[in-house]
Coordinates of C-alpha atoms in Angstrom, one line a residue:
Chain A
X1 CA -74.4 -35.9 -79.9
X2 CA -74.9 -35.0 -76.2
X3 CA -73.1 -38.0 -73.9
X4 CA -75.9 -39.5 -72.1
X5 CA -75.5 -38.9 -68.1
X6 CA -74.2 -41.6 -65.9
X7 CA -76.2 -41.4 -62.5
X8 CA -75.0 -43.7 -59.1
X9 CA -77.8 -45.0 -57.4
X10 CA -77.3 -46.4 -53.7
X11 CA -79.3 -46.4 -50.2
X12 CA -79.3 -47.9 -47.1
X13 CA -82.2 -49.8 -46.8
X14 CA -80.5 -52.5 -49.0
X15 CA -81.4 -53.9 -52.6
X16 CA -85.0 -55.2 -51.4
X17 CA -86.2 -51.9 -50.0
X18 CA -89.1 -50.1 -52.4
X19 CA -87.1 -46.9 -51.4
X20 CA -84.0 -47.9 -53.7
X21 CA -86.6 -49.2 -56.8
X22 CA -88.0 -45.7 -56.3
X23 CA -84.6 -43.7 -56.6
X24 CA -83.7 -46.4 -60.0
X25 CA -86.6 -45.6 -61.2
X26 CA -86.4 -41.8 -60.8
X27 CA -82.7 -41.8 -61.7
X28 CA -83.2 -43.4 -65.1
X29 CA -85.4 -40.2 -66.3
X30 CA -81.7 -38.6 -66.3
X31 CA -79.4 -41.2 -68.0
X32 CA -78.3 -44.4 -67.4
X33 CA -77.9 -45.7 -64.4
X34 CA -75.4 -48.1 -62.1
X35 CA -76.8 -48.9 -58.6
X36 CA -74.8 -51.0 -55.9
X37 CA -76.9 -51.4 -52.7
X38 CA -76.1 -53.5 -49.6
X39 CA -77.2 -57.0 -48.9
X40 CA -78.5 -56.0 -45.8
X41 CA -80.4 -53.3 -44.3
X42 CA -77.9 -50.5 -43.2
X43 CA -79.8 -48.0 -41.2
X44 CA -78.0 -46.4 -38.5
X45 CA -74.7 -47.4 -40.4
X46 CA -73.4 -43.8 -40.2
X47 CA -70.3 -43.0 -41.8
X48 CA -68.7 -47.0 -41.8
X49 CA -66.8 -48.3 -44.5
X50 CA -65.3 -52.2 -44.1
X51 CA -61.5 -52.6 -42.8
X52 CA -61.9 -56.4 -41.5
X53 CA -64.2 -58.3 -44.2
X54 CA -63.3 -58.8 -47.3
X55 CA -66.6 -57.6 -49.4
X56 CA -68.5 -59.5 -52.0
X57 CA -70.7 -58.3 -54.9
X58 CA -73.0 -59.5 -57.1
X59 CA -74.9 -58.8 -60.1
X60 CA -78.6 -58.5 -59.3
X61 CA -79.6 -56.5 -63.0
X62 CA -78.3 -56.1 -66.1
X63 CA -80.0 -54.2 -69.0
X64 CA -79.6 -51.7 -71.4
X65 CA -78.6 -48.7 -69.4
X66 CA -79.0 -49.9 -66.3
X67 CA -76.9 -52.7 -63.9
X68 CA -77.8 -52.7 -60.4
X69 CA -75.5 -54.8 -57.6
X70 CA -75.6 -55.7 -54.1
X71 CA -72.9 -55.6 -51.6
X72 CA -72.0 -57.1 -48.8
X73 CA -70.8 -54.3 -47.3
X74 CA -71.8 -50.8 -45.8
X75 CA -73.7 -47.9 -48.1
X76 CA -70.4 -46.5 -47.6
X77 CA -68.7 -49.4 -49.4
X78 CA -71.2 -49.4 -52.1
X79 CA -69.8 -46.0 -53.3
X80 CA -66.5 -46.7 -53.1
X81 CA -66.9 -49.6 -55.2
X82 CA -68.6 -47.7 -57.4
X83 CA -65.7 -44.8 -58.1
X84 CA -62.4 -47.1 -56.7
X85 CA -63.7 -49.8 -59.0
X86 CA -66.9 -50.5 -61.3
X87 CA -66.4 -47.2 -62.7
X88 CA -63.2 -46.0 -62.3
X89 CA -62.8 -44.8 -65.8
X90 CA -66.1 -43.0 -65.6
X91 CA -67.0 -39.8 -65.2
X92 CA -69.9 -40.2 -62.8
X93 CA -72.8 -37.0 -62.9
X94 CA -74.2 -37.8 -59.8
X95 CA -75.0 -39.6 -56.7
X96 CA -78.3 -40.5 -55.5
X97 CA -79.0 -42.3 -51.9
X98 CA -81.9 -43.3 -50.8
X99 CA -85.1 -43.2 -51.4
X100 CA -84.7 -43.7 -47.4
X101 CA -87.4 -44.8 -45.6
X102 CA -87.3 -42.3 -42.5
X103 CA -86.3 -38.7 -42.2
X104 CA -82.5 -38.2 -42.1
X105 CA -83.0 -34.5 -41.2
X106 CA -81.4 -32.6 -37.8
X107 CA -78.4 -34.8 -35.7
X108 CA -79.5 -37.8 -37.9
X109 CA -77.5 -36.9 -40.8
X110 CA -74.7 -38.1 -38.5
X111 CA -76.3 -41.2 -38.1
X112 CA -77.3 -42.2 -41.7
X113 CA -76.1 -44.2 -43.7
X114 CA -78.0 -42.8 -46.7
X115 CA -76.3 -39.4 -45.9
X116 CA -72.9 -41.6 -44.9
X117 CA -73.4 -42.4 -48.8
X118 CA -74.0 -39.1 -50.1
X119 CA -71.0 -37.8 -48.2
X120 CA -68.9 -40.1 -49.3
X121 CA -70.2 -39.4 -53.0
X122 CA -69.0 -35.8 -52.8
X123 CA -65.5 -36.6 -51.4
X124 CA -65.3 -37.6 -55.1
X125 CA -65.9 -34.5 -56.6
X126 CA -69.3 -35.4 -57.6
X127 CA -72.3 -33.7 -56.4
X128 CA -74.5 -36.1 -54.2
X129 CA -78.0 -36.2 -52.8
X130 CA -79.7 -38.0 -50.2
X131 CA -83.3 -38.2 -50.3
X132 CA -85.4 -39.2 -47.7
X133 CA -89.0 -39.4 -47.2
X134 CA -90.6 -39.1 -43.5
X135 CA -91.8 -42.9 -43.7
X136 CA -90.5 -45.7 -42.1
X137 CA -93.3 -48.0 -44.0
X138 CA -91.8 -51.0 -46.0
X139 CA -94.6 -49.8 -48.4
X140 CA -94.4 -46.1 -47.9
X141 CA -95.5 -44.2 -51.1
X142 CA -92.6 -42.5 -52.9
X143 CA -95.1 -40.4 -55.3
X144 CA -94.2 -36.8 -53.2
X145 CA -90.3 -37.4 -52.9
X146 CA -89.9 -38.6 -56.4
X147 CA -91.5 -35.4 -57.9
X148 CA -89.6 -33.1 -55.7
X149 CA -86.0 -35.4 -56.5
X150 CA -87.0 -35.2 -59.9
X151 CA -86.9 -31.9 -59.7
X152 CA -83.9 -30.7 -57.1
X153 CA -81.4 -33.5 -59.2
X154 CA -82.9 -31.6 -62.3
X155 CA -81.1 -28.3 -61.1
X156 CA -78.0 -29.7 -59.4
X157 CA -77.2 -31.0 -63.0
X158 CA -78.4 -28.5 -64.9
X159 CA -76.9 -25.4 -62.5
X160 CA -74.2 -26.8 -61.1
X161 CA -72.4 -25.1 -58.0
X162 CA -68.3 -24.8 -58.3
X163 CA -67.9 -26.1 -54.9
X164 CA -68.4 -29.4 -53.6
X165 CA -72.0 -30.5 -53.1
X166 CA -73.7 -32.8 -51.0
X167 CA -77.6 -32.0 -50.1
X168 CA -79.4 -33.5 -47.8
X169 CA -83.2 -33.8 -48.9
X170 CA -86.4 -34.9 -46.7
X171 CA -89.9 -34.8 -48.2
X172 CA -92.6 -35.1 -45.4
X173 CA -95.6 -37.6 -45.7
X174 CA -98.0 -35.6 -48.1
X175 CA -99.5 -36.1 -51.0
X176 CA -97.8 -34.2 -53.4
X177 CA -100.4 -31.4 -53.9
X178 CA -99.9 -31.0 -50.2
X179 CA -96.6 -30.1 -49.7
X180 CA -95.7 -26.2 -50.1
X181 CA -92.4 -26.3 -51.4
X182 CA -88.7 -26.4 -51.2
X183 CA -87.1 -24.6 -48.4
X184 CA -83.2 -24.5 -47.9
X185 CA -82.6 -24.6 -44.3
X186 CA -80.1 -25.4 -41.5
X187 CA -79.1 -28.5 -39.4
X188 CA -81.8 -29.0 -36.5
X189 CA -80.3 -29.2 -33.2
X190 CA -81.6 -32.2 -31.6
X191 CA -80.3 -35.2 -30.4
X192 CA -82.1 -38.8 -29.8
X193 CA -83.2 -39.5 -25.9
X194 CA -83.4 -43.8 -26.1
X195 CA -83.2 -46.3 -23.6
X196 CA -82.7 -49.8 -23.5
X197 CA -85.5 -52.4 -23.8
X198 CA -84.0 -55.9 -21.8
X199 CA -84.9 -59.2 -22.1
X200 CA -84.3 -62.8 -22.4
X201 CA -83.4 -65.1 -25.7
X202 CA -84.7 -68.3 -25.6
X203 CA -80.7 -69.5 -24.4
X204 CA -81.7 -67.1 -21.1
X205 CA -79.6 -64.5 -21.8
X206 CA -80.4 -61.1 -20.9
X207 CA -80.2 -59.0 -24.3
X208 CA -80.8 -55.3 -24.9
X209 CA -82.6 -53.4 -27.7
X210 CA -82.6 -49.5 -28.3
X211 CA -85.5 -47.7 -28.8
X212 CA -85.8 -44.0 -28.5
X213 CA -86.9 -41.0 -30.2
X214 CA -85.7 -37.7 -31.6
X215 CA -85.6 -34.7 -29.7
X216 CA -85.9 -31.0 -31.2
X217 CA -83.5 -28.9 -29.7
X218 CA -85.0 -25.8 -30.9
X219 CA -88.6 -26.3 -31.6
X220 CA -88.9 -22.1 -31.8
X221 CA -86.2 -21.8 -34.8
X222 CA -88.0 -21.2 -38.0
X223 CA -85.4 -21.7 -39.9
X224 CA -84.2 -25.7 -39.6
X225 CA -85.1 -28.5 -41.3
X226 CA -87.1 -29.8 -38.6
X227 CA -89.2 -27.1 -38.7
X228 CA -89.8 -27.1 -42.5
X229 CA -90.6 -30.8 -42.4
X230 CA -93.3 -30.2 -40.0
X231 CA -95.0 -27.0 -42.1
X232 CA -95.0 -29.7 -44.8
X233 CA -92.3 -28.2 -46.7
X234 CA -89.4 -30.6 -48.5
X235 CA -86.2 -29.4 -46.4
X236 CA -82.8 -29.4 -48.5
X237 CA -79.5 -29.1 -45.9
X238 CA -76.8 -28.3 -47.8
X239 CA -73.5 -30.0 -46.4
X240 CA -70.1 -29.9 -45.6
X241 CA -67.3 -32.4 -43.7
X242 CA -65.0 -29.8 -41.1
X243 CA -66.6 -30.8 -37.6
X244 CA -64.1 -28.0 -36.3
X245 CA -66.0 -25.9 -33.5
X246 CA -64.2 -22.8 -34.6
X247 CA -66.4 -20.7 -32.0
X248 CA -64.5 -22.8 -29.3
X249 CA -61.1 -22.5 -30.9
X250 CA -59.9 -19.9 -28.4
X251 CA -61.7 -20.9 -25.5
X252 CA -60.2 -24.5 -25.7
X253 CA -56.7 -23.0 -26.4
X254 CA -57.0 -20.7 -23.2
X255 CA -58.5 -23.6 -21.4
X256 CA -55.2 -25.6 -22.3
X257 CA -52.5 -23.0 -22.1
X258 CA -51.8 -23.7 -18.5
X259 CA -51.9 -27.4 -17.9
X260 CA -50.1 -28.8 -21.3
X261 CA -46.9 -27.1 -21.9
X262 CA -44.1 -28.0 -20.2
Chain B
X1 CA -65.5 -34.1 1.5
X2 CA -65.1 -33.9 -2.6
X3 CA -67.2 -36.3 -4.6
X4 CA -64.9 -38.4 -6.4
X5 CA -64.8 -38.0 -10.1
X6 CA -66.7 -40.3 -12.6
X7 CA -64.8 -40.8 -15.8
X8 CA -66.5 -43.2 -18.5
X9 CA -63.8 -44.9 -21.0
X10 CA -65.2 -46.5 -24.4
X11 CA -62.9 -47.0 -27.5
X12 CA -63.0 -48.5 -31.0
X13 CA -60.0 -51.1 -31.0
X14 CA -62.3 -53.8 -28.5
X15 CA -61.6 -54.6 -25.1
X16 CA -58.7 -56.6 -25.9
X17 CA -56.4 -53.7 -27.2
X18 CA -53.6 -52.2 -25.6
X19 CA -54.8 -48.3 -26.0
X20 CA -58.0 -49.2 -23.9
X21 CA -56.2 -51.0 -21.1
X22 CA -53.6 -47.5 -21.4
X23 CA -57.2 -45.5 -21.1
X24 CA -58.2 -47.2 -18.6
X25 CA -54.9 -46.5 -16.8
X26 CA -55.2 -43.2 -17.6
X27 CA -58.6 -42.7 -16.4
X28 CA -58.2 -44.3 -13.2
X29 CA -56.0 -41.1 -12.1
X30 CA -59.0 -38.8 -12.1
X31 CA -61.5 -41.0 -10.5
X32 CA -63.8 -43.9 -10.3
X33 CA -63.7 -45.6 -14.0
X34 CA -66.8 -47.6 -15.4
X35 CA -65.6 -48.6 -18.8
X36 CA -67.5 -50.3 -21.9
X37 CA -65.7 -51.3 -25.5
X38 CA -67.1 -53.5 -28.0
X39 CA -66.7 -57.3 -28.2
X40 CA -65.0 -57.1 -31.8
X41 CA -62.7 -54.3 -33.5
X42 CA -64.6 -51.8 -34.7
X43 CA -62.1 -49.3 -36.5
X44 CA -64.1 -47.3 -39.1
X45 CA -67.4 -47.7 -37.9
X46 CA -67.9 -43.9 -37.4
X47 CA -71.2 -42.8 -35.9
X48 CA -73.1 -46.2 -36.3
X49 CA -75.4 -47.7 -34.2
X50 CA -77.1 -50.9 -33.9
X51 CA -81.1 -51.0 -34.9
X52 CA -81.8 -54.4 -35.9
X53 CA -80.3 -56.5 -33.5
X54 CA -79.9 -57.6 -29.8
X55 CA -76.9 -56.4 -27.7
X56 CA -75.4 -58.7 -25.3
X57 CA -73.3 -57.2 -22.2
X58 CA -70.5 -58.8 -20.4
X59 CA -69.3 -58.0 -17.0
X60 CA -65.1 -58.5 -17.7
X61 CA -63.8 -57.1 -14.7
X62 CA -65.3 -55.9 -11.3
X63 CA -63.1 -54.0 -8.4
X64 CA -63.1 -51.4 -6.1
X65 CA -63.6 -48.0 -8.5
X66 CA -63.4 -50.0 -11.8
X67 CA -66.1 -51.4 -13.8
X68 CA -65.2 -53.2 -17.2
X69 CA -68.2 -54.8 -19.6
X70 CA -67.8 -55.7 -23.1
X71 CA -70.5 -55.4 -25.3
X72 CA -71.5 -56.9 -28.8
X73 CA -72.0 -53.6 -30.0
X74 CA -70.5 -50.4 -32.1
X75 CA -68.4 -47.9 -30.0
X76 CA -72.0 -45.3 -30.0
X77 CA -74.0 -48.4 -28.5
X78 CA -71.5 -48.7 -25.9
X79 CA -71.8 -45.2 -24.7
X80 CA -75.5 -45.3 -25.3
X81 CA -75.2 -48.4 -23.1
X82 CA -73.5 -45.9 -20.3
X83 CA -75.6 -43.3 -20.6
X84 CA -79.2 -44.9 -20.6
X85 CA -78.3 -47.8 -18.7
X86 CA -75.7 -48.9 -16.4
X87 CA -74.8 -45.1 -15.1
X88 CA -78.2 -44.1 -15.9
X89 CA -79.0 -42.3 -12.9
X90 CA -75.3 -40.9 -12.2
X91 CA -73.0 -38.2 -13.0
X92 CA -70.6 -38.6 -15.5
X93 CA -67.5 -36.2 -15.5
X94 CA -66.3 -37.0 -18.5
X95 CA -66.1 -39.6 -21.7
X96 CA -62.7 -40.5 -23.0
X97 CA -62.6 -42.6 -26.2
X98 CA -59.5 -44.4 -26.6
X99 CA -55.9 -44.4 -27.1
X100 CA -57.1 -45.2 -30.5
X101 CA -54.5 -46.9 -32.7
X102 CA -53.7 -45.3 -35.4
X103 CA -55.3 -41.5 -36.1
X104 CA -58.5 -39.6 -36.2
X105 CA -57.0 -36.4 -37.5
X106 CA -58.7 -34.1 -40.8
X107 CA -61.8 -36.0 -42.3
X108 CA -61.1 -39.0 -40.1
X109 CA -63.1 -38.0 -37.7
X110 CA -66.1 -38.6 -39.7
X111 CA -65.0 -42.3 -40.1
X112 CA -63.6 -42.7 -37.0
X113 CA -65.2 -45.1 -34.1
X114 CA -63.0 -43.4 -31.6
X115 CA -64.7 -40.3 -32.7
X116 CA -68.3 -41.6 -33.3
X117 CA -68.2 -42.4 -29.6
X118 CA -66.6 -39.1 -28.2
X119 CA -69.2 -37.4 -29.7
X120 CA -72.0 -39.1 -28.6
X121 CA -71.1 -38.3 -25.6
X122 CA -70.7 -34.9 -25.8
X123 CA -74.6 -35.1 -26.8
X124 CA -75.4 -36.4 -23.3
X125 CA -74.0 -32.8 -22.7
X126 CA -70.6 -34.5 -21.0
X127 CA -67.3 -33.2 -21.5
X128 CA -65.5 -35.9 -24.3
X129 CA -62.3 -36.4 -25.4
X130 CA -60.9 -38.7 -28.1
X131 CA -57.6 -39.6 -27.9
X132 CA -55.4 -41.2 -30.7
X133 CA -52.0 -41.8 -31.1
X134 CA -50.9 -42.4 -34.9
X135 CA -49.5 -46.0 -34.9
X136 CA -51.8 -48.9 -35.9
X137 CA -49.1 -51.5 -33.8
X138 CA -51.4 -53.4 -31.8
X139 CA -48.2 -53.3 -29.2
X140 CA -47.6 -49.7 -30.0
X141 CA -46.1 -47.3 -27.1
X142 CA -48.5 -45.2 -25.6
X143 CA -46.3 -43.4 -23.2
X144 CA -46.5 -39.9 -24.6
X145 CA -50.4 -40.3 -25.1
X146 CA -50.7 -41.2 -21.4
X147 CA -48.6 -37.8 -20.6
X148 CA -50.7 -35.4 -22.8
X149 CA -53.7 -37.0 -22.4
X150 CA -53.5 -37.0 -18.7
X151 CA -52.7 -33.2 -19.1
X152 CA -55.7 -32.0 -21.8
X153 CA -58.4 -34.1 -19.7
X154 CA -56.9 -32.6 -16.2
X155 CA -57.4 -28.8 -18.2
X156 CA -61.3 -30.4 -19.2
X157 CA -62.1 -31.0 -15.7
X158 CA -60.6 -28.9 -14.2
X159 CA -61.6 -25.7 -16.3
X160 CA -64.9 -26.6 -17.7
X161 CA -66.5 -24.4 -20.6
X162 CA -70.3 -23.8 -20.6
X163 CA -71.0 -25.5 -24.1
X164 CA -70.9 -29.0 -25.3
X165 CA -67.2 -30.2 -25.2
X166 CA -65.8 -32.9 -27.6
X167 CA -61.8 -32.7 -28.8
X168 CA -59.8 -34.5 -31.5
X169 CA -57.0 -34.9 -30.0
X170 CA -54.1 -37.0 -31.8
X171 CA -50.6 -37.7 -30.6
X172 CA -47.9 -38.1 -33.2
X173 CA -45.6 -41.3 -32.7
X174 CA -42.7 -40.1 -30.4
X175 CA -40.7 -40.1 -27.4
X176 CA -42.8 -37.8 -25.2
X177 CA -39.3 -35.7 -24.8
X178 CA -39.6 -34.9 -28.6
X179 CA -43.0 -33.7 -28.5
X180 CA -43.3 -30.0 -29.0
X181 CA -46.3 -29.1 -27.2
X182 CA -49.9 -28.9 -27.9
X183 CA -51.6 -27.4 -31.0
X184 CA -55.2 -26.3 -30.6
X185 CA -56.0 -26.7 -34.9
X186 CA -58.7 -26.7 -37.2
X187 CA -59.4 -30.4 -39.0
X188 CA -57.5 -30.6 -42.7
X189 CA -59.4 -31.0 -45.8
X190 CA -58.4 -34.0 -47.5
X191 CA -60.1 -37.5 -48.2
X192 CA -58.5 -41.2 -48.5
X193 CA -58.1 -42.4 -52.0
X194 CA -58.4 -46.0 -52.4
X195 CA -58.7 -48.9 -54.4
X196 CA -59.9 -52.8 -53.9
X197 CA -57.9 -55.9 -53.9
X198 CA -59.6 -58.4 -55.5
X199 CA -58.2 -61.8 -55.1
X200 CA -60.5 -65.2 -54.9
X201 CA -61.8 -66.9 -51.6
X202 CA -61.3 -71.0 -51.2
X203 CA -64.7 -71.1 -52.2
X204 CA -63.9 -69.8 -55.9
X205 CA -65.8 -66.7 -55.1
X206 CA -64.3 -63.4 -56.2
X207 CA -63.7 -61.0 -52.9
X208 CA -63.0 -57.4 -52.6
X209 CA -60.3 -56.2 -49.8
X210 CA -60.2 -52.0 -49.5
X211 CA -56.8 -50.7 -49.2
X212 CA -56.0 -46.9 -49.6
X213 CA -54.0 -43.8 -48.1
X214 CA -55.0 -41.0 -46.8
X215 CA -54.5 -37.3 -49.0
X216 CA -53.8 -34.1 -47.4
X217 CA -55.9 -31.5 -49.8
X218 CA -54.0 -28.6 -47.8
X219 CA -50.4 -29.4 -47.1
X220 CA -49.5 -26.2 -47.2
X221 CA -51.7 -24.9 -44.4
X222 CA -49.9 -24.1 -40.9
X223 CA -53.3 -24.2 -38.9
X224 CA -54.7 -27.5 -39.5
X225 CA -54.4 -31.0 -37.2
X226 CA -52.3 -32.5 -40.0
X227 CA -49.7 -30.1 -40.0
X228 CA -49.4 -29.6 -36.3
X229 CA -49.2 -33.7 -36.6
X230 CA -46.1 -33.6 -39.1
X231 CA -44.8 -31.0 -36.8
X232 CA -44.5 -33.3 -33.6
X233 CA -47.3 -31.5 -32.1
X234 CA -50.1 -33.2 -29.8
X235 CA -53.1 -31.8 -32.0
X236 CA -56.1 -30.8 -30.7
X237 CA -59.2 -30.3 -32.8
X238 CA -62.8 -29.3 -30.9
X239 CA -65.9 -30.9 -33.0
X240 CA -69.2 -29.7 -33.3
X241 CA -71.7 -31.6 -35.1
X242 CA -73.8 -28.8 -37.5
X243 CA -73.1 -29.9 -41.1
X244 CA -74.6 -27.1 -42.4
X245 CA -72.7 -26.1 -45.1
X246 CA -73.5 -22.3 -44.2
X247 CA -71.3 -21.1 -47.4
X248 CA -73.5 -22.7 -49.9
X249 CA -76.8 -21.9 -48.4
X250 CA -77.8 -19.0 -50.9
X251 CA -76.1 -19.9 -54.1
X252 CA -78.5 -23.4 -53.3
X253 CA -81.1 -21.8 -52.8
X254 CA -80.6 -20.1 -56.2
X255 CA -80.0 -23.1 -57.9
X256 CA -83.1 -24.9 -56.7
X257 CA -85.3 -21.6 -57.2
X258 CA -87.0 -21.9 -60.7
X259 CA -86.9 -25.9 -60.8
X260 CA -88.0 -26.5 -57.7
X261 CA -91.2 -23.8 -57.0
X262 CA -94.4 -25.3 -58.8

């Protein structure tokens, strides 16, 4: 008898969001699943994992193949307690993060914490995706991104690479029979331009509130995700962790050579 | 007559640590100083920012060519704080994150606060610089960090590339005497491998503490941060933020061809 899958379910969005009942729901058509999401909503949570709190969890679901958890931790935290603890002795198939609610595509897959998640997923060996649909909604409809995750976590388990794999998926606001595809592209350059919004709490102190918005470095390229979001097309980023600028490698050593050796 | 230099100093450890107050130090040699760093530690809180609530700023310190603020934020809000607020309509020569305690070398940097803020503000397009030395003592010595920091950010300002500039750089623990020079290295593979404490709160609720080390996938390697580290080398690493995991892109897109195309 085949061993039925085991898929990890987390997001950032936190337990209540209709993004994570979305991704349950979709992973549970591949096996059974265990989902720990935070407590809180986690957007913009990045990479973070808990040093200074002691974390609590608790049972929100129990049922045959399926036990979902919240955190009070980072999305981050969620997976680690998944492998460093709720199932250690488990061979887990995959990760799933998300559904997010807002596109994680270009610079902001540094910000995410759905893609913090997926990362982290695949610094355990097991292939991780992060999907995100271009909606910010609280009620955004999750039709479009759970036909195209049904089918991209389809091949990741049923082709699986022999390198480490993280994907990061964004489906743009369509109806399904809109969209025109998959298209495997690069990283957007692009960074947010934000400023502050001040004003006064009811104790009279001066508080500040970001608000920005994302700008396309390379509106031209027709090759990013950026670009296949806006042609309507689902955009799949594969990625990796080294941050090294090996381009600059030699221009930083000759920058250096004079001023630090003794 | 020259313009004198603007440096901007942001860390992870809060306002009260020792490595900022040695930053600030540090900084004050190249110019005028304004510096920000969060209210509260915030080790490990990588690239996060803060969406759903308020931040309040605090003027600490006000005197000729140094401005310090604290600010109830993540080490990205505070430079976001510099950059689209309080310096808004000035030049900034440089960002230095820092003297972190403890280090951001190999996969670190993804996690790391220091980092998170270094390289938001190499997307303002200004020169950053990270600096770390690898001792978590909150009283630890940061005499040789001083002496090689002072050196790599002289060698940033005074020999400025033409692309975006942000640099890992991590001091080992030692006499600066003992220090062999400076290593211009590519970040290490390698991820932390942890496991919870669980122990129970006064409250008879069961809590979850994250403990772990740190595993070099590559010890062998003579070219990466961790081994220039081990080496008593002052290692510098330049980041770039693509995450595009360029390697993978076709054998993805062959994966995803026949599930994914309707």
């Amino acid at each position: 008898m085949k061993r039925e899958r085991l898929i990890f379910v987390t997001n950032d969005d936190s337990y209540a969001s209709k993004g994570f009942e979305a991704a349950i729901t979709l992973a549970r058509r591949f096996g059974e699943v265990v989902a720990v999401a935070p407590m809180t909503p986690q957007s913009g949570k990045s990479q973070a994992f808990t040093i200074y709190e002691p974390l609590y969890l608790k049972t929100l679901r129990k049922e045959e193949g399926l036990h979902v958890y919240g955190l009070s931790g980072t999305p981050v935290d969620c997976v680690k307690m998944a492998f460093d603890h709720l199932l250690l002795d488990r061979k887990i198939d995959l990760v799933l993060s998300g559904i997010n609610h807002g596109s994680n595509s270009a610079v902001n897959v540094l910000y995410s914490g759905t893609m913090g998640a997926a990362i982290e997923g695949s610094f355990y060996g097991c292939p991780s995706v992060g999907l995100s649909l271009t909606d910010h909604d609280a009620d955004a409809d999750f039709e479009a991104a759970m036909l195209y995750g049904e089918r991209i976590i389809r091949a990741v388990l049923e082709r699986p690479l022999q390198t480490q794999l993280c994907l990061n998926v964004n489906v743009p606001v369509a109806r399904p029979e809109e969209i025109r595809g998959v298209k495997v592209c690069r990283q957007a350059r692009g960074f947010w331009r934000e400023s502050f919004v001040s004003c006064r709490d009811p104790h009279d102190r001066e508080y500040f509130w970001l608000t920005g918005a994302f700008s396309n470095h390379e509106p031209e390229a027709d090759d990013t995700d950026e670009r296949a979001l806006e042609e309507k097309y689902v955009s799949v980023v594969p990625v990796q962790v080294d941050m090294t600028d090996y381009r600059n490698l030699a221009a930083v050593e000759q920058m250096l050579a004079d001023d630090t050796q003794q």
